[in-house]
Coordinates of C-alpha atoms and ligand atoms in Angstrom, one line a residue:
M590 CA 3.0 -4.8 -17.5
D591 CA 3.4 -8.2 -15.9
L592 CA 6.4 -8.0 -13.6
D593 CA 6.7 -11.8 -13.5
K594 CA 7.1 -11.8 -17.3
V595 CA 9.7 -9.1 -17.0
E596 CA 11.6 -11.0 -14.3
A597 CA 11.5 -14.2 -16.4
A598 CA 12.7 -12.3 -19.5
L599 CA 15.6 -10.7 -17.5
S600 CA 16.6 -14.0 -16.2
A601 CA 16.5 -15.6 -19.7
L602 CA 18.6 -12.7 -20.9
N603 CA 21.1 -13.2 -18.1
A604 CA 20.6 -9.7 -16.8
P605 CA 21.5 -8.9 -13.1
R606 CA 18.6 -8.6 -10.6
Y607 CA 18.9 -4.8 -10.2
R608 CA 17.7 -4.4 -13.8
L609 CA 14.2 -5.3 -12.6
D610 CA 14.2 -2.2 -10.3
Q611 CA 15.4 -0.1 -13.2
V612 CA 12.6 -1.3 -15.4
R613 CA 10.0 -0.9 -12.6
R614 CA 11.1 2.6 -11.8
A615 CA 11.1 3.7 -15.5
V616 CA 7.7 2.2 -16.2
F617 CA 5.7 3.0 -13.1
S618 CA 7.3 6.2 -11.8
E619 CA 8.4 7.8 -15.1
A620 CA 5.7 6.4 -17.3
A621 CA 8.2 5.2 -19.9
A622 CA 6.1 4.1 -23.0
S623 CA 9.0 2.2 -24.6
Y624 CA 12.1 0.3 -23.5
D625 CA 14.0 2.7 -25.8
D626 CA 13.2 5.4 -23.3
V627 CA 15.0 3.5 -20.5
A628 CA 18.5 4.8 -21.3
V629 CA 20.1 2.9 -18.3
L630 CA 19.4 -0.4 -20.0
P631 CA 21.9 -1.7 -22.5
R632 CA 20.5 -1.8 -26.1
E633 CA 20.5 -5.7 -26.3
L634 CA 18.6 -5.9 -23.1
R635 CA 16.0 -3.3 -24.4
D636 CA 15.6 -5.3 -27.6
G637 CA 15.2 -8.6 -25.7
L638 CA 12.6 -7.1 -23.3
K639 CA 10.6 -5.6 -26.2
S640 CA 10.0 -9.0 -27.7
Q641 CA 9.7 -11.0 -24.4
A642 CA 7.9 -8.7 -22.0
P643 CA 6.2 -5.7 -23.7
I644 CA 5.4 -2.8 -21.4
L645 CA 1.7 -2.8 -22.4
S646 CA -0.5 -5.8 -23.2
L647 CA -2.9 -3.6 -25.2
K648 CA -2.5 -0.9 -27.8
E649 CA -4.2 2.4 -28.5
R650 CA -6.8 2.3 -31.3
R651 CA -8.3 5.7 -30.7
V652 CA -8.7 8.4 -28.0
E653 CA -11.6 10.9 -28.1
V654 CA -11.5 14.0 -26.0
S655 CA -14.6 15.8 -24.8
S656 CA -15.2 19.4 -25.9
D657 CA -14.2 20.8 -22.5
G658 CA -11.1 18.6 -22.4
R659 CA -12.1 17.1 -19.1
A660 CA -12.9 13.6 -20.4
H661 CA -10.8 11.4 -22.6
K662 CA -12.0 8.0 -23.8
A663 CA -9.7 5.4 -25.1
L664 CA -10.4 2.4 -27.3
L665 CA -7.7 -0.1 -26.5
E666 CA -7.0 -3.3 -28.6
L667 CA -6.2 -6.4 -26.7
G668 CA -3.9 -9.2 -27.9
D669 CA -6.8 -11.1 -29.5
G670 CA -8.2 -8.1 -31.3
K671 CA -11.0 -7.4 -28.9
I672 CA -11.6 -3.8 -27.8
V673 CA -12.0 -2.5 -24.3
E674 CA -12.9 1.1 -23.4
T675 CA -11.5 3.1 -20.5
V676 CA -12.0 6.8 -19.6
L677 CA -9.7 9.4 -18.0
L678 CA -11.6 12.2 -16.2
R679 CA -10.6 15.5 -14.6
P680 CA -13.3 16.2 -12.1
S681 CA -11.3 19.1 -10.6
P682 CA -8.3 21.1 -11.8
V683 CA -5.8 19.1 -9.8
R684 CA -7.2 15.6 -9.9
W685 CA -7.4 13.0 -12.6
T686 CA -9.4 9.8 -12.2
T687 CA -9.6 6.8 -14.5
C688 CA -12.6 4.6 -14.9
I689 CA -11.3 1.1 -15.9
S690 CA -12.9 -2.0 -17.2
C691 CA -12.5 -5.6 -16.0
Q692 CA -14.4 -7.4 -18.8
V693 CA -15.1 -7.0 -22.5
G694 CA -18.9 -6.6 -22.3
C695 CA -20.9 -7.7 -19.3
A696 CA -23.2 -10.6 -18.4
V697 CA -25.3 -8.7 -15.9
G698 CA -27.4 -7.0 -18.6
C699 CA -28.6 -3.9 -16.8
T700 CA -31.3 -2.6 -19.2
F701 CA -30.1 1.0 -19.2
C702 CA -26.4 0.2 -19.8
A703 CA -24.7 0.2 -23.2
T704 CA -22.2 -2.3 -22.1
G705 CA -25.0 -4.6 -20.9
L706 CA -26.3 -4.7 -24.5
M707 CA -23.1 -6.4 -25.7
G708 CA -23.3 -9.4 -23.4
L709 CA -20.1 -10.9 -22.0
Q710 CA -17.3 -11.4 -24.5
R711 CA -14.5 -12.3 -22.2
N712 CA -12.8 -11.4 -18.9
L713 CA -9.7 -9.3 -18.8
S714 CA -6.4 -10.6 -17.3
V715 CA -4.9 -8.8 -14.3
E716 CA -2.4 -7.2 -16.6
E717 CA -5.0 -6.0 -19.0
V718 CA -6.9 -4.4 -16.1
T719 CA -3.9 -2.6 -14.6
D720 CA -2.5 -1.7 -18.0
Q721 CA -5.4 0.7 -18.5
V722 CA -4.0 2.8 -15.7
L723 CA -0.5 2.5 -17.1
F724 CA -1.8 3.5 -20.5
W725 CA -3.3 6.7 -19.1
R726 CA -0.2 7.6 -17.2
Q727 CA 1.8 7.3 -20.5
Y728 CA -0.9 9.3 -22.3
M729 CA -0.8 12.1 -19.7
K730 CA 2.9 12.3 -20.1
R731 CA 2.7 12.3 -23.9
E732 CA 0.0 14.9 -24.0
S733 CA 1.6 17.0 -21.3
L734 CA -1.5 16.9 -19.1
E735 CA -0.8 18.5 -15.8
G736 CA -1.6 16.9 -12.5
R737 CA -1.4 13.3 -11.2
L738 CA -3.5 10.3 -12.0
D739 CA -4.1 8.8 -8.6
N740 CA -7.8 7.9 -8.4
V741 CA -9.1 4.7 -10.0
V742 CA -12.7 3.6 -10.2
Y743 CA -13.8 0.1 -11.4
M744 CA -16.9 1.4 -13.1
G745 CA -16.1 0.7 -16.7
M746 CA -17.2 -2.3 -18.7
G747 CA -18.0 -5.4 -16.6
E748 CA -18.9 -6.5 -13.1
P749 CA -15.8 -6.5 -10.9
F750 CA -17.2 -9.0 -8.4
A751 CA -17.8 -11.5 -11.2
V752 CA -14.1 -11.7 -11.6
Y753 CA -13.1 -11.4 -7.9
D754 CA -9.6 -13.0 -8.2
T755 CA -8.6 -10.7 -11.0
L756 CA -10.1 -7.7 -9.1
A757 CA -8.1 -8.7 -6.0
Q758 CA -4.8 -9.1 -7.8
S759 CA -5.2 -5.9 -9.8
L760 CA -6.1 -4.0 -6.6
R761 CA -2.9 -5.3 -4.9
A762 CA -0.8 -4.2 -8.0
L763 CA -2.4 -0.7 -8.0
M764 CA -1.7 -0.3 -4.2
D765 CA 1.8 -1.7 -4.4
Q766 CA 4.3 1.0 -3.7
K767 CA 6.8 -0.6 -6.1
Q768 CA 4.2 -0.5 -8.9
F769 CA 1.4 2.1 -9.1
G770 CA 1.5 3.3 -5.4
I771 CA -2.2 4.4 -5.4
G772 CA -3.7 4.7 -1.9
A773 CA -6.6 2.3 -1.1
R774 CA -8.8 5.3 -0.3
H775 CA -8.3 6.6 -3.8
I776 CA -9.8 3.4 -5.3
S777 CA -13.5 2.6 -5.7
V778 CA -15.1 -0.6 -6.8
S779 CA -18.6 -0.6 -8.1
T780 CA -20.8 -3.6 -8.1
S781 CA -24.3 -4.3 -9.4
G782 CA -24.9 -6.3 -6.2
I783 CA -23.2 -9.7 -5.9
A784 CA -24.1 -10.0 -2.2
P785 CA -21.6 -12.6 -1.0
Q786 CA -18.7 -10.8 -2.6
I787 CA -19.6 -7.6 -0.9
E788 CA -18.9 -9.1 2.5
R789 CA -15.7 -10.8 1.2
F790 CA -14.5 -7.5 -0.2
G791 CA -15.0 -5.8 3.1
R792 CA -12.8 -8.4 4.8
D793 CA -10.1 -8.3 2.1
F794 CA -10.0 -4.6 1.2
P795 CA -11.4 -2.6 4.1
Q796 CA -9.8 0.6 3.0
V797 CA -11.0 0.5 -0.7
N798 CA -14.3 2.3 -1.4
L799 CA -17.4 0.4 -2.3
A800 CA -20.2 1.6 -4.6
L801 CA -23.4 -0.3 -5.0
S802 CA -25.3 0.3 -8.2
L803 CA -28.8 0.3 -6.6
H804 CA -31.0 2.2 -9.1
A805 CA -34.3 1.1 -7.4
A806 CA -35.4 0.4 -3.8
D807 CA -38.2 -1.8 -4.9
D808 CA -37.5 -5.5 -5.9
A809 CA -39.8 -5.7 -8.9
L810 CA -38.4 -2.5 -10.5
R811 CA -34.8 -3.4 -9.6
T812 CA -35.1 -6.9 -11.0
R813 CA -36.3 -5.3 -14.2
L814 CA -33.4 -2.7 -14.4
V815 CA -30.7 -4.8 -12.8
P816 CA -31.5 -8.5 -13.4
V817 CA -28.9 -9.8 -10.9
N818 CA -31.5 -8.5 -8.3
K819 CA -33.4 -11.8 -8.9
A820 CA -30.5 -13.7 -7.4
Y821 CA -29.6 -11.1 -4.7
P822 CA -32.7 -9.1 -3.9
L823 CA -32.7 -5.9 -1.8
A824 CA -33.0 -7.7 1.6
A825 CA -29.9 -9.9 0.8
L826 CA -28.0 -6.8 -0.3
A827 CA -29.0 -4.9 2.9
K828 CA -27.7 -7.8 4.9
A829 CA -24.5 -7.9 3.0
I830 CA -24.0 -4.1 3.4
K831 CA -24.6 -4.3 7.1
N832 CA -22.0 -7.1 7.5
Y833 CA -19.7 -5.1 5.3
L834 CA -20.0 -2.1 7.6
C835 CA -19.1 -4.4 10.5
E836 CA -15.8 -5.2 8.7
T837 CA -15.0 -1.6 7.8
P838 CA -16.3 1.8 8.8
R839 CA -15.8 3.1 5.2
K840 CA -18.7 5.0 3.6
V841 CA -20.8 3.0 1.1
F842 CA -21.9 4.8 -2.0
L843 CA -25.3 4.0 -3.5
E844 CA -25.4 4.8 -7.2
Y845 CA -28.8 5.7 -8.5
V846 CA -29.3 6.5 -12.2
L847 CA -32.4 8.6 -12.6
L848 CA -34.7 7.3 -15.4
R849 CA -37.6 9.4 -16.3
E850 CA -40.9 8.2 -14.9
E851 CA -39.4 4.8 -14.0
N852 CA -37.5 5.4 -10.8
D853 CA -37.4 9.2 -10.4
R854 CA -40.9 9.8 -8.8
P855 CA -41.4 11.1 -5.2
E856 CA -42.5 7.6 -4.1
D857 CA -39.3 6.2 -5.5
A858 CA -37.3 8.7 -3.5
A859 CA -39.3 7.8 -0.3
R860 CA -38.5 4.1 -0.8
L861 CA -34.9 5.0 -1.3
V862 CA -34.9 7.0 1.9
A863 CA -36.3 4.0 3.9
Y864 CA -33.8 1.6 2.3
A865 CA -30.8 3.8 2.8
K866 CA -31.7 4.5 6.5
G867 CA -32.0 0.8 7.1
L868 CA -28.5 0.0 5.9
G869 CA -26.4 1.7 8.6
P870 CA -25.5 5.0 10.3
R871 CA -26.4 8.1 8.4
E872 CA -22.7 9.2 8.0
L873 CA -21.8 5.9 6.3
I874 CA -24.3 5.9 3.5
H875 CA -24.1 8.3 0.6
V876 CA -26.4 8.4 -2.4
N877 CA -25.0 9.5 -5.8
L878 CA -27.8 10.5 -8.1
I879 CA -26.8 10.3 -11.7
I880 CA -28.7 11.9 -14.5
F881 CA -29.0 9.1 -17.1
N882 CA -26.9 9.4 -20.3
E883 CA -29.2 8.4 -23.0
T884 CA -27.9 5.3 -24.9
D885 CA -29.6 3.0 -27.4
T886 CA -32.0 1.7 -24.7
P887 CA -35.7 2.6 -24.3
H888 CA -35.0 4.6 -21.1
R889 CA -35.0 8.3 -20.9
A890 CA -33.2 10.8 -18.7
S891 CA -34.7 12.7 -15.8
S892 CA -34.5 16.4 -16.0
E893 CA -32.0 18.4 -14.0
E894 CA -34.9 19.9 -12.1
N895 CA -36.4 16.5 -11.3
A896 CA -33.0 15.3 -10.1
R897 CA -32.8 18.3 -7.7
S898 CA -36.3 17.6 -6.3
F899 CA -35.4 13.9 -5.9
Q900 CA -32.3 14.9 -4.0
K901 CA -34.2 17.3 -1.8
V902 CA -36.5 14.4 -0.6
L903 CA -33.4 12.5 0.4
L904 CA -31.7 15.5 2.1
D905 CA -34.8 16.5 3.9
A906 CA -35.0 13.0 5.3
G907 CA -31.4 13.2 6.5
V908 CA -29.8 11.0 3.8
H909 CA -26.6 12.3 2.3
A910 CA -27.1 12.7 -1.5
T911 CA -25.4 14.5 -4.3
V912 CA -26.2 14.8 -8.0
R913 CA -23.1 13.6 -9.7
Q914 CA -21.3 15.6 -12.3
N915 CA -21.5 13.9 -15.7
L916 CA -18.3 14.3 -17.6
G917 CA -17.7 13.0 -21.1
R918 CA -21.3 12.8 -22.4
D919 CA -20.3 14.1 -25.9
I920 CA -17.8 11.2 -26.4
Q921 CA -20.0 8.5 -24.9
G922 CA -17.6 8.3 -22.1
A923 CA -20.0 8.9 -19.3
C924 CA -21.5 6.5 -16.9
G925 CA -23.4 3.6 -18.6
Q926 CA -22.2 4.7 -22.1
L927 CA -19.2 2.5 -22.5
V928 CA -19.7 0.1 -25.4
V929 CA -17.9 -1.0 -28.4
L930 CA -20.4 -1.4 -31.2
E931 CA -19.5 -1.7 -34.9
R932 CA -22.0 1.0 -35.9
T933 CA -21.0 3.3 -33.1
H934 CA -17.3 3.3 -33.6
G935 CA -17.1 2.2 -37.2
Q936 CA -14.6 -0.6 -36.7
Ligands
SF4_1103 S1 -24.2 -1.3 -15.4 FE1 -22.3 -2.4 -14.9 S2 -23.1 -4.4 -14.2 FE2 -24.8 -3.5 -15.3 S3 -24.6 -4.2 -17.4 FE3 -23.5 -2.3 -17.3 S4 -21.3 -2.8 -16.9 FE4 -22.6 -4.6 -16.4

Protein backbone atom coordinates (compact mmCIF):
# COMPACT_ATOMS: atom_id res chain seq x y z
CA MET A 1 0.00 0.00 0.00
CA ASP A 2 1.25 3.40 -0.97
CA LEU A 3 -0.14 5.85 1.59
CA ASP A 4 0.52 8.82 -0.70
CA LYS A 5 -1.75 7.20 -3.30
CA VAL A 6 -4.42 6.61 -0.68
CA GLU A 7 -4.18 10.20 0.51
CA ALA A 8 -4.46 11.52 -3.06
CA ALA A 9 -7.42 9.23 -3.76
CA LEU A 10 -9.21 10.33 -0.58
CA SER A 11 -8.66 13.94 -1.50
CA ALA A 12 -9.98 13.34 -5.04
CA LEU A 13 -13.02 11.64 -3.51
CA ASN A 14 -13.59 14.64 -1.20
CA ALA A 15 -13.25 12.45 1.89
CA PRO A 16 -12.35 14.03 5.24
CA ARG A 17 -8.79 13.58 6.52
CA TYR A 18 -9.68 11.18 9.34
CA ARG A 19 -10.52 8.56 6.68
CA LEU A 20 -6.80 8.11 6.08
CA ASP A 21 -6.33 6.97 9.69
CA GLN A 22 -9.24 4.57 9.35
CA VAL A 23 -7.74 3.03 6.23
CA ARG A 24 -4.29 2.85 7.81
CA ARG A 25 -5.58 1.15 10.94
CA ALA A 26 -7.63 -1.38 8.99
CA VAL A 27 -4.82 -2.27 6.58
CA PHE A 28 -1.79 -2.28 8.86
CA SER A 29 -3.23 -3.24 12.26
CA GLU A 30 -6.12 -5.45 11.21
CA ALA A 31 -4.65 -6.85 7.97
CA ALA A 32 -7.78 -6.01 5.96
CA ALA A 33 -7.37 -7.64 2.54
CA SER A 34 -10.16 -5.67 0.88
CA TYR A 35 -11.76 -2.25 1.31
CA ASP A 36 -15.02 -4.16 1.64
CA ASP A 37 -13.72 -5.39 5.01
CA VAL A 38 -13.40 -1.80 6.24
CA ALA A 39 -16.96 -1.36 7.41
CA VAL A 40 -16.40 2.15 8.79
CA LEU A 41 -15.96 3.50 5.26
CA PRO A 42 -19.04 4.45 3.22
CA ARG A 43 -19.64 2.16 0.23
CA GLU A 44 -18.92 4.84 -2.41
CA LEU A 45 -15.60 5.59 -0.75
CA ARG A 46 -14.66 1.90 -0.69
CA ASP A 47 -15.44 1.60 -4.39
CA GLY A 48 -13.44 4.70 -5.21
CA LEU A 49 -10.42 3.52 -3.21
CA LYS A 50 -10.57 0.08 -4.84
CA SER A 51 -10.01 1.57 -8.25
CA GLN A 52 -7.70 4.44 -7.31
CA ALA A 53 -5.51 3.03 -4.52
CA PRO A 54 -5.58 -0.78 -4.29
CA ILE A 55 -4.42 -2.23 -0.98
CA LEU A 56 -1.80 -4.45 -2.60
CA SER A 57 0.32 -3.72 -5.67
CA LEU A 58 0.79 -7.44 -6.29
CA LYS A 59 -1.45 -10.47 -6.40
CA GLU A 60 -1.09 -14.04 -5.28
CA ARG A 61 -0.26 -16.57 -7.96
CA ARG A 62 0.44 -19.50 -5.72
CA VAL A 63 1.50 -20.39 -2.18
CA GLU A 64 3.37 -23.61 -1.41
CA VAL A 65 3.67 -24.94 2.12
CA SER A 66 6.48 -27.18 3.37
CA SER A 67 5.59 -30.58 4.73
CA ASP A 68 6.22 -29.46 8.32
CA GLY A 69 4.11 -26.30 7.85
CA ARG A 70 6.94 -24.06 8.95
CA ALA A 71 7.79 -22.56 5.57
CA HIS A 72 5.37 -20.96 3.11
CA LYS A 73 6.57 -19.67 -0.25
CA ALA A 74 4.48 -17.26 -2.31
CA LEU A 75 4.75 -16.43 -5.98
CA LEU A 76 3.39 -12.91 -6.33
CA GLU A 77 2.51 -11.30 -9.63
CA LEU A 78 3.48 -7.67 -10.11
CA GLY A 79 1.56 -5.12 -12.17
CA ASP A 80 3.63 -5.86 -15.31
CA GLY A 81 3.16 -9.62 -15.02
CA LYS A 82 6.61 -10.34 -13.58
CA ILE A 83 6.77 -12.72 -10.65
CA VAL A 84 8.56 -12.25 -7.38
CA GLU A 85 9.02 -14.80 -4.63
CA THR A 86 8.82 -14.29 -0.89
CA VAL A 87 8.89 -16.70 2.01
CA LEU A 88 7.20 -16.85 5.41
CA LEU A 89 9.06 -18.90 8.01
CA ARG A 90 8.30 -20.06 11.52
CA PRO A 91 11.70 -20.67 13.12
CA SER A 92 10.11 -21.11 16.58
CA PRO A 93 6.53 -21.74 17.74
CA VAL A 94 5.87 -18.09 18.58
CA ARG A 95 7.83 -16.27 15.91
CA TRP A 96 7.18 -15.68 12.24
CA THR A 97 9.75 -14.18 9.94
CA THR A 98 9.42 -13.14 6.33
CA CYS A 99 12.20 -13.16 3.80
CA ILE A 100 11.47 -10.50 1.21
CA SER A 101 12.84 -9.62 -2.22
CA CYS A 102 13.91 -6.22 -3.52
CA GLN A 103 14.51 -7.10 -7.19
CA VAL A 104 13.15 -9.54 -9.76
CA GLY A 105 16.29 -11.61 -10.33
CA CYS A 106 19.70 -10.27 -9.41
CA ALA A 107 22.70 -8.89 -11.26
CA VAL A 108 25.32 -10.04 -8.76
CA GLY A 109 25.32 -13.58 -10.14
CA CYS A 110 26.57 -15.63 -7.20
CA THR A 111 27.30 -18.97 -8.79
CA PHE A 112 25.49 -21.07 -6.17
CA CYS A 113 22.31 -18.97 -6.13
CA ALA A 114 19.22 -19.84 -8.13
CA THR A 115 18.19 -16.17 -8.33
CA GLY A 116 21.62 -15.28 -9.68
CA LEU A 117 20.99 -17.60 -12.64
CA MET A 118 18.10 -15.38 -13.77
CA GLY A 119 20.09 -12.19 -14.14
CA LEU A 120 18.39 -8.92 -13.23
CA GLN A 121 14.93 -8.36 -14.68
CA ARG A 122 13.97 -5.24 -12.78
CA ASN A 123 14.02 -3.45 -9.44
CA LEU A 124 10.96 -3.45 -7.21
CA SER A 125 9.26 -0.26 -6.10
CA VAL A 126 9.11 0.61 -2.39
CA GLU A 127 5.45 -0.41 -2.38
CA GLU A 128 6.22 -3.77 -4.00
CA VAL A 129 8.85 -4.45 -1.34
CA THR A 130 6.69 -3.61 1.67
CA ASP A 131 3.58 -5.20 0.15
CA GLN A 132 5.27 -8.58 0.56
CA VAL A 133 5.05 -8.10 4.33
CA LEU A 134 1.47 -6.87 4.04
CA PHE A 135 0.62 -9.89 1.89
CA TRP A 136 1.91 -12.29 4.57
CA ARG A 137 0.00 -10.52 7.33
CA GLN A 138 -3.19 -10.90 5.29
CA TYR A 139 -2.28 -14.52 4.53
CA MET A 140 -1.71 -15.33 8.22
CA LYS A 141 -5.09 -13.86 9.08
CA ARG A 142 -6.83 -15.77 6.26
CA GLU A 143 -5.14 -19.06 7.17
CA SER A 144 -5.60 -18.49 10.93
CA LEU A 145 -1.88 -18.89 11.60
CA GLU A 146 -1.17 -18.09 15.21
CA GLY A 147 1.56 -15.71 16.30
CA ARG A 148 2.81 -12.44 14.96
CA LEU A 149 4.88 -11.59 11.96
CA ASP A 150 7.36 -9.10 13.27
CA ASN A 151 10.69 -10.16 11.84
CA VAL A 152 11.77 -9.22 8.36
CA VAL A 153 14.91 -10.23 6.51
CA TYR A 154 15.98 -8.77 3.18
CA MET A 155 17.41 -12.06 1.96
CA GLY A 156 15.09 -12.92 -0.91
CA MET A 157 15.72 -12.12 -4.55
CA GLY A 158 18.10 -9.27 -5.27
CA GLU A 159 20.89 -7.24 -3.70
CA PRO A 160 19.39 -4.64 -1.31
CA PHE A 161 22.40 -2.32 -1.47
CA ALA A 162 22.08 -2.14 -5.27
CA VAL A 163 18.76 -0.35 -4.68
CA TYR A 164 19.73 1.63 -1.62
CA ASP A 165 17.07 4.35 -1.88
CA THR A 166 14.29 1.78 -2.19
CA LEU A 167 15.79 -0.15 0.71
CA ALA A 168 15.95 2.98 2.87
CA GLN A 169 12.37 4.03 2.12
CA SER A 170 11.01 0.54 2.67
CA LEU A 171 12.86 0.25 5.99
CA ARG A 172 11.33 3.54 7.14
CA ALA A 173 7.85 2.26 6.22
CA LEU A 174 8.40 -1.05 8.03
CA MET A 175 9.59 0.75 11.17
CA ASP A 176 6.88 3.44 11.05
CA GLN A 177 4.55 2.96 14.01
CA LYS A 178 1.63 4.17 11.89
CA GLN A 179 2.37 1.52 9.28
CA PHE A 180 4.04 -1.84 10.04
CA GLY A 181 5.51 -0.90 13.43
CA ILE A 182 8.35 -3.44 13.21
CA GLY A 183 11.29 -2.77 15.52
CA ALA A 184 14.62 -2.00 13.85
CA ARG A 185 16.26 -4.83 15.77
CA HIS A 186 13.81 -7.26 14.20
CA ILE A 187 14.92 -6.38 10.69
CA SER A 188 18.02 -7.71 8.93
CA VAL A 189 19.53 -6.70 5.63
CA SER A 190 21.84 -9.06 3.81
CA THR A 191 24.38 -7.87 1.26
CA SER A 192 26.80 -9.65 -1.02
CA GLY A 193 29.32 -6.97 -0.09
CA ILE A 194 28.82 -3.54 -1.70
CA ALA A 195 31.43 -1.98 0.59
CA PRO A 196 30.55 1.76 0.37
CA GLN A 197 26.90 1.07 1.14
CA ILE A 198 27.82 -0.92 4.26
CA GLU A 199 29.25 2.21 5.86
CA ARG A 200 26.33 4.34 4.72
CA PHE A 201 23.90 1.78 6.10
CA GLY A 202 25.64 1.88 9.50
CA ARG A 203 25.17 5.64 9.60
CA ASP A 204 21.57 5.62 8.34
CA PHE A 205 20.21 2.57 10.17
CA PRO A 206 22.40 1.83 13.17
CA GLN A 207 19.78 -0.38 14.83
CA VAL A 208 18.96 -2.60 11.84
CA ASN A 209 20.95 -5.87 11.62
CA LEU A 210 23.53 -6.37 8.91
CA ALA A 211 24.42 -9.71 7.36
CA LEU A 212 27.32 -10.07 4.94
CA SER A 213 27.20 -12.99 2.53
CA LEU A 214 30.86 -13.90 2.79
CA HIS A 215 31.10 -17.56 1.64
CA ALA A 216 34.90 -17.50 1.36
CA ALA A 217 37.76 -15.79 3.15
CA ASP A 218 40.08 -16.08 0.18
CA ASP A 219 39.85 -13.52 -2.63
CA ALA A 220 40.31 -15.91 -5.56
CA LEU A 221 37.65 -18.29 -4.30
CA ARG A 222 35.29 -15.50 -3.26
CA THR A 223 35.55 -13.80 -6.64
CA ARG A 224 34.59 -17.10 -8.24
CA LEU A 225 31.58 -17.62 -5.94
CA VAL A 226 30.49 -14.00 -5.43
CA PRO A 227 31.67 -12.00 -8.47
CA VAL A 228 31.13 -8.62 -6.78
CA ASN A 229 34.25 -9.49 -4.79
CA LYS A 230 36.28 -8.33 -7.77
CA ALA A 231 35.05 -4.77 -7.21
CA TYR A 232 35.06 -4.99 -3.41
CA PRO A 233 37.62 -7.56 -2.29
CA LEU A 234 37.98 -8.90 1.22
CA ALA A 235 40.30 -6.11 2.41
CA ALA A 236 37.79 -3.44 1.28
CA LEU A 237 34.99 -5.32 2.99
CA ALA A 238 36.98 -5.62 6.21
CA LYS A 239 37.60 -1.88 6.18
CA ALA A 240 33.90 -1.20 5.59
CA ILE A 241 32.89 -3.53 8.43
CA LYS A 242 35.34 -1.90 10.80
CA ASN A 243 33.96 1.54 9.93
CA TYR A 244 30.43 0.16 10.25
CA LEU A 245 31.23 -1.04 13.77
CA CYS A 246 32.43 2.47 14.64
CA GLU A 247 28.96 3.75 13.70
CA THR A 248 27.02 1.09 15.57
CA PRO A 249 27.85 -1.54 18.13
CA ARG A 250 25.39 -3.98 16.49
CA LYS A 251 26.54 -7.53 15.80
CA VAL A 252 27.51 -8.29 12.20
CA PHE A 253 26.45 -11.67 10.83
CA LEU A 254 28.74 -13.39 8.33
CA GLU A 255 26.74 -15.78 6.14
CA TYR A 256 28.73 -18.74 4.87
CA VAL A 257 27.13 -21.33 2.60
CA LEU A 258 29.05 -24.58 2.89
CA LEU A 259 29.87 -26.03 -0.54
CA ARG A 260 31.37 -29.47 -0.60
CA GLU A 261 35.11 -29.52 -1.30
CA GLU A 262 35.06 -25.87 -2.36
CA ASN A 263 34.92 -23.78 0.80
CA ASP A 264 34.27 -26.36 3.53
CA ARG A 265 37.78 -27.70 4.16
CA PRO A 266 39.73 -27.21 7.42
CA GLU A 267 42.01 -24.67 5.70
CA ASP A 268 38.91 -22.68 4.65
CA ALA A 269 37.74 -22.67 8.26
CA ALA A 270 41.17 -21.48 9.41
CA ARG A 271 41.09 -18.62 6.88
CA LEU A 272 37.59 -17.69 8.04
CA VAL A 273 38.78 -17.61 11.66
CA ALA A 274 41.60 -15.22 10.78
CA TYR A 275 39.30 -12.98 8.73
CA ALA A 276 36.50 -12.88 11.34
CA LYS A 277 38.96 -12.08 14.13
CA GLY A 278 40.36 -9.18 12.14
CA LEU A 279 36.96 -7.51 11.76
CA GLY A 280 36.23 -6.47 15.31
CA PRO A 281 35.58 -7.59 18.86
CA ARG A 282 34.63 -11.26 19.24
CA GLU A 283 31.18 -10.46 20.62
CA LEU A 284 30.25 -8.39 17.55
CA ILE A 285 30.98 -10.99 14.88
CA HIS A 286 28.79 -14.04 14.37
CA VAL A 287 29.19 -16.62 11.63
CA ASN A 288 26.07 -18.34 10.28
CA LEU A 289 27.00 -21.57 8.54
CA ILE A 290 24.41 -22.66 6.03
CA ILE A 291 24.27 -26.12 4.56
CA PHE A 292 23.83 -25.50 0.83
CA ASN A 293 20.41 -26.15 -0.68
CA GLU A 294 21.17 -27.86 -3.92
CA THR A 295 19.90 -25.93 -6.94
CA ASP A 296 20.59 -26.22 -10.67
CA THR A 297 24.18 -25.14 -10.16
CA PRO A 298 27.28 -27.36 -10.26
CA HIS A 299 27.84 -26.93 -6.51
CA ARG A 300 27.14 -29.65 -3.98
CA ALA A 301 26.17 -29.50 -0.31
CA SER A 302 28.47 -30.21 2.61
CA SER A 303 27.38 -33.00 4.87
CA GLU A 304 25.90 -32.20 8.27
CA GLU A 305 28.91 -33.86 9.84
CA ASN A 306 31.30 -31.68 7.89
CA ALA A 307 29.33 -28.59 8.85
CA ARG A 308 29.72 -29.52 12.53
CA SER A 309 33.48 -30.05 12.13
CA PHE A 310 33.77 -26.69 10.36
CA GLN A 311 31.81 -25.04 13.14
CA LYS A 312 34.07 -26.65 15.75
CA VAL A 313 37.18 -25.10 14.19
CA LEU A 314 35.53 -21.69 14.54
CA LEU A 315 34.27 -22.24 18.07
CA ASP A 316 37.61 -23.62 19.26
CA ALA A 317 39.26 -20.48 17.95
CA GLY A 318 36.79 -18.28 19.83
CA VAL A 319 34.61 -17.23 16.87
CA HIS A 320 30.84 -17.36 17.49
CA ALA A 321 29.28 -19.68 14.93
CA THR A 322 26.01 -21.52 14.44
CA VAL A 323 24.82 -23.95 11.81
CA ARG A 324 21.62 -22.37 10.58
CA GLN A 325 18.34 -24.21 10.47
CA ASN A 326 17.19 -24.63 6.91
CA LEU A 327 13.46 -24.34 6.60
CA GLY A 328 11.55 -24.80 3.39
CA ARG A 329 13.91 -27.01 1.39
CA ASP A 330 11.07 -29.13 0.02
CA ILE A 331 9.37 -26.09 -1.55
CA GLN A 332 12.57 -24.47 -2.85
CA GLY A 333 12.02 -21.73 -0.30
CA ALA A 334 15.30 -22.06 1.52
CA CYS A 335 18.32 -19.81 1.27
CA GLY A 336 19.61 -19.48 -2.30
CA GLN A 337 16.68 -21.34 -3.81
CA LEU A 338 14.37 -18.48 -4.71
CA VAL A 339 13.93 -18.37 -8.44
CA VAL A 340 11.14 -18.11 -10.93
CA LEU A 341 11.92 -20.40 -13.83
CA GLU A 342 9.43 -21.51 -16.43
CA ARG A 343 10.32 -25.14 -16.11
CA THR A 344 10.46 -25.08 -12.31
CA HIS A 345 7.14 -23.51 -11.70
CA GLY A 346 5.33 -24.28 -14.93
CA GLN A 347 4.19 -20.75 -15.76
S1 LIG B 1 23.00 -14.68 -3.32
FE1 LIG B 1 21.94 -12.71 -3.20
S2 LIG B 1 23.38 -11.29 -4.19
FE2 LIG B 1 24.02 -13.35 -4.83
S3 LIG B 1 22.96 -13.70 -6.78
FE3 LIG B 1 21.67 -14.54 -5.13
S4 LIG B 1 20.22 -12.90 -4.66
FE4 LIG B 1 21.95 -11.97 -5.78
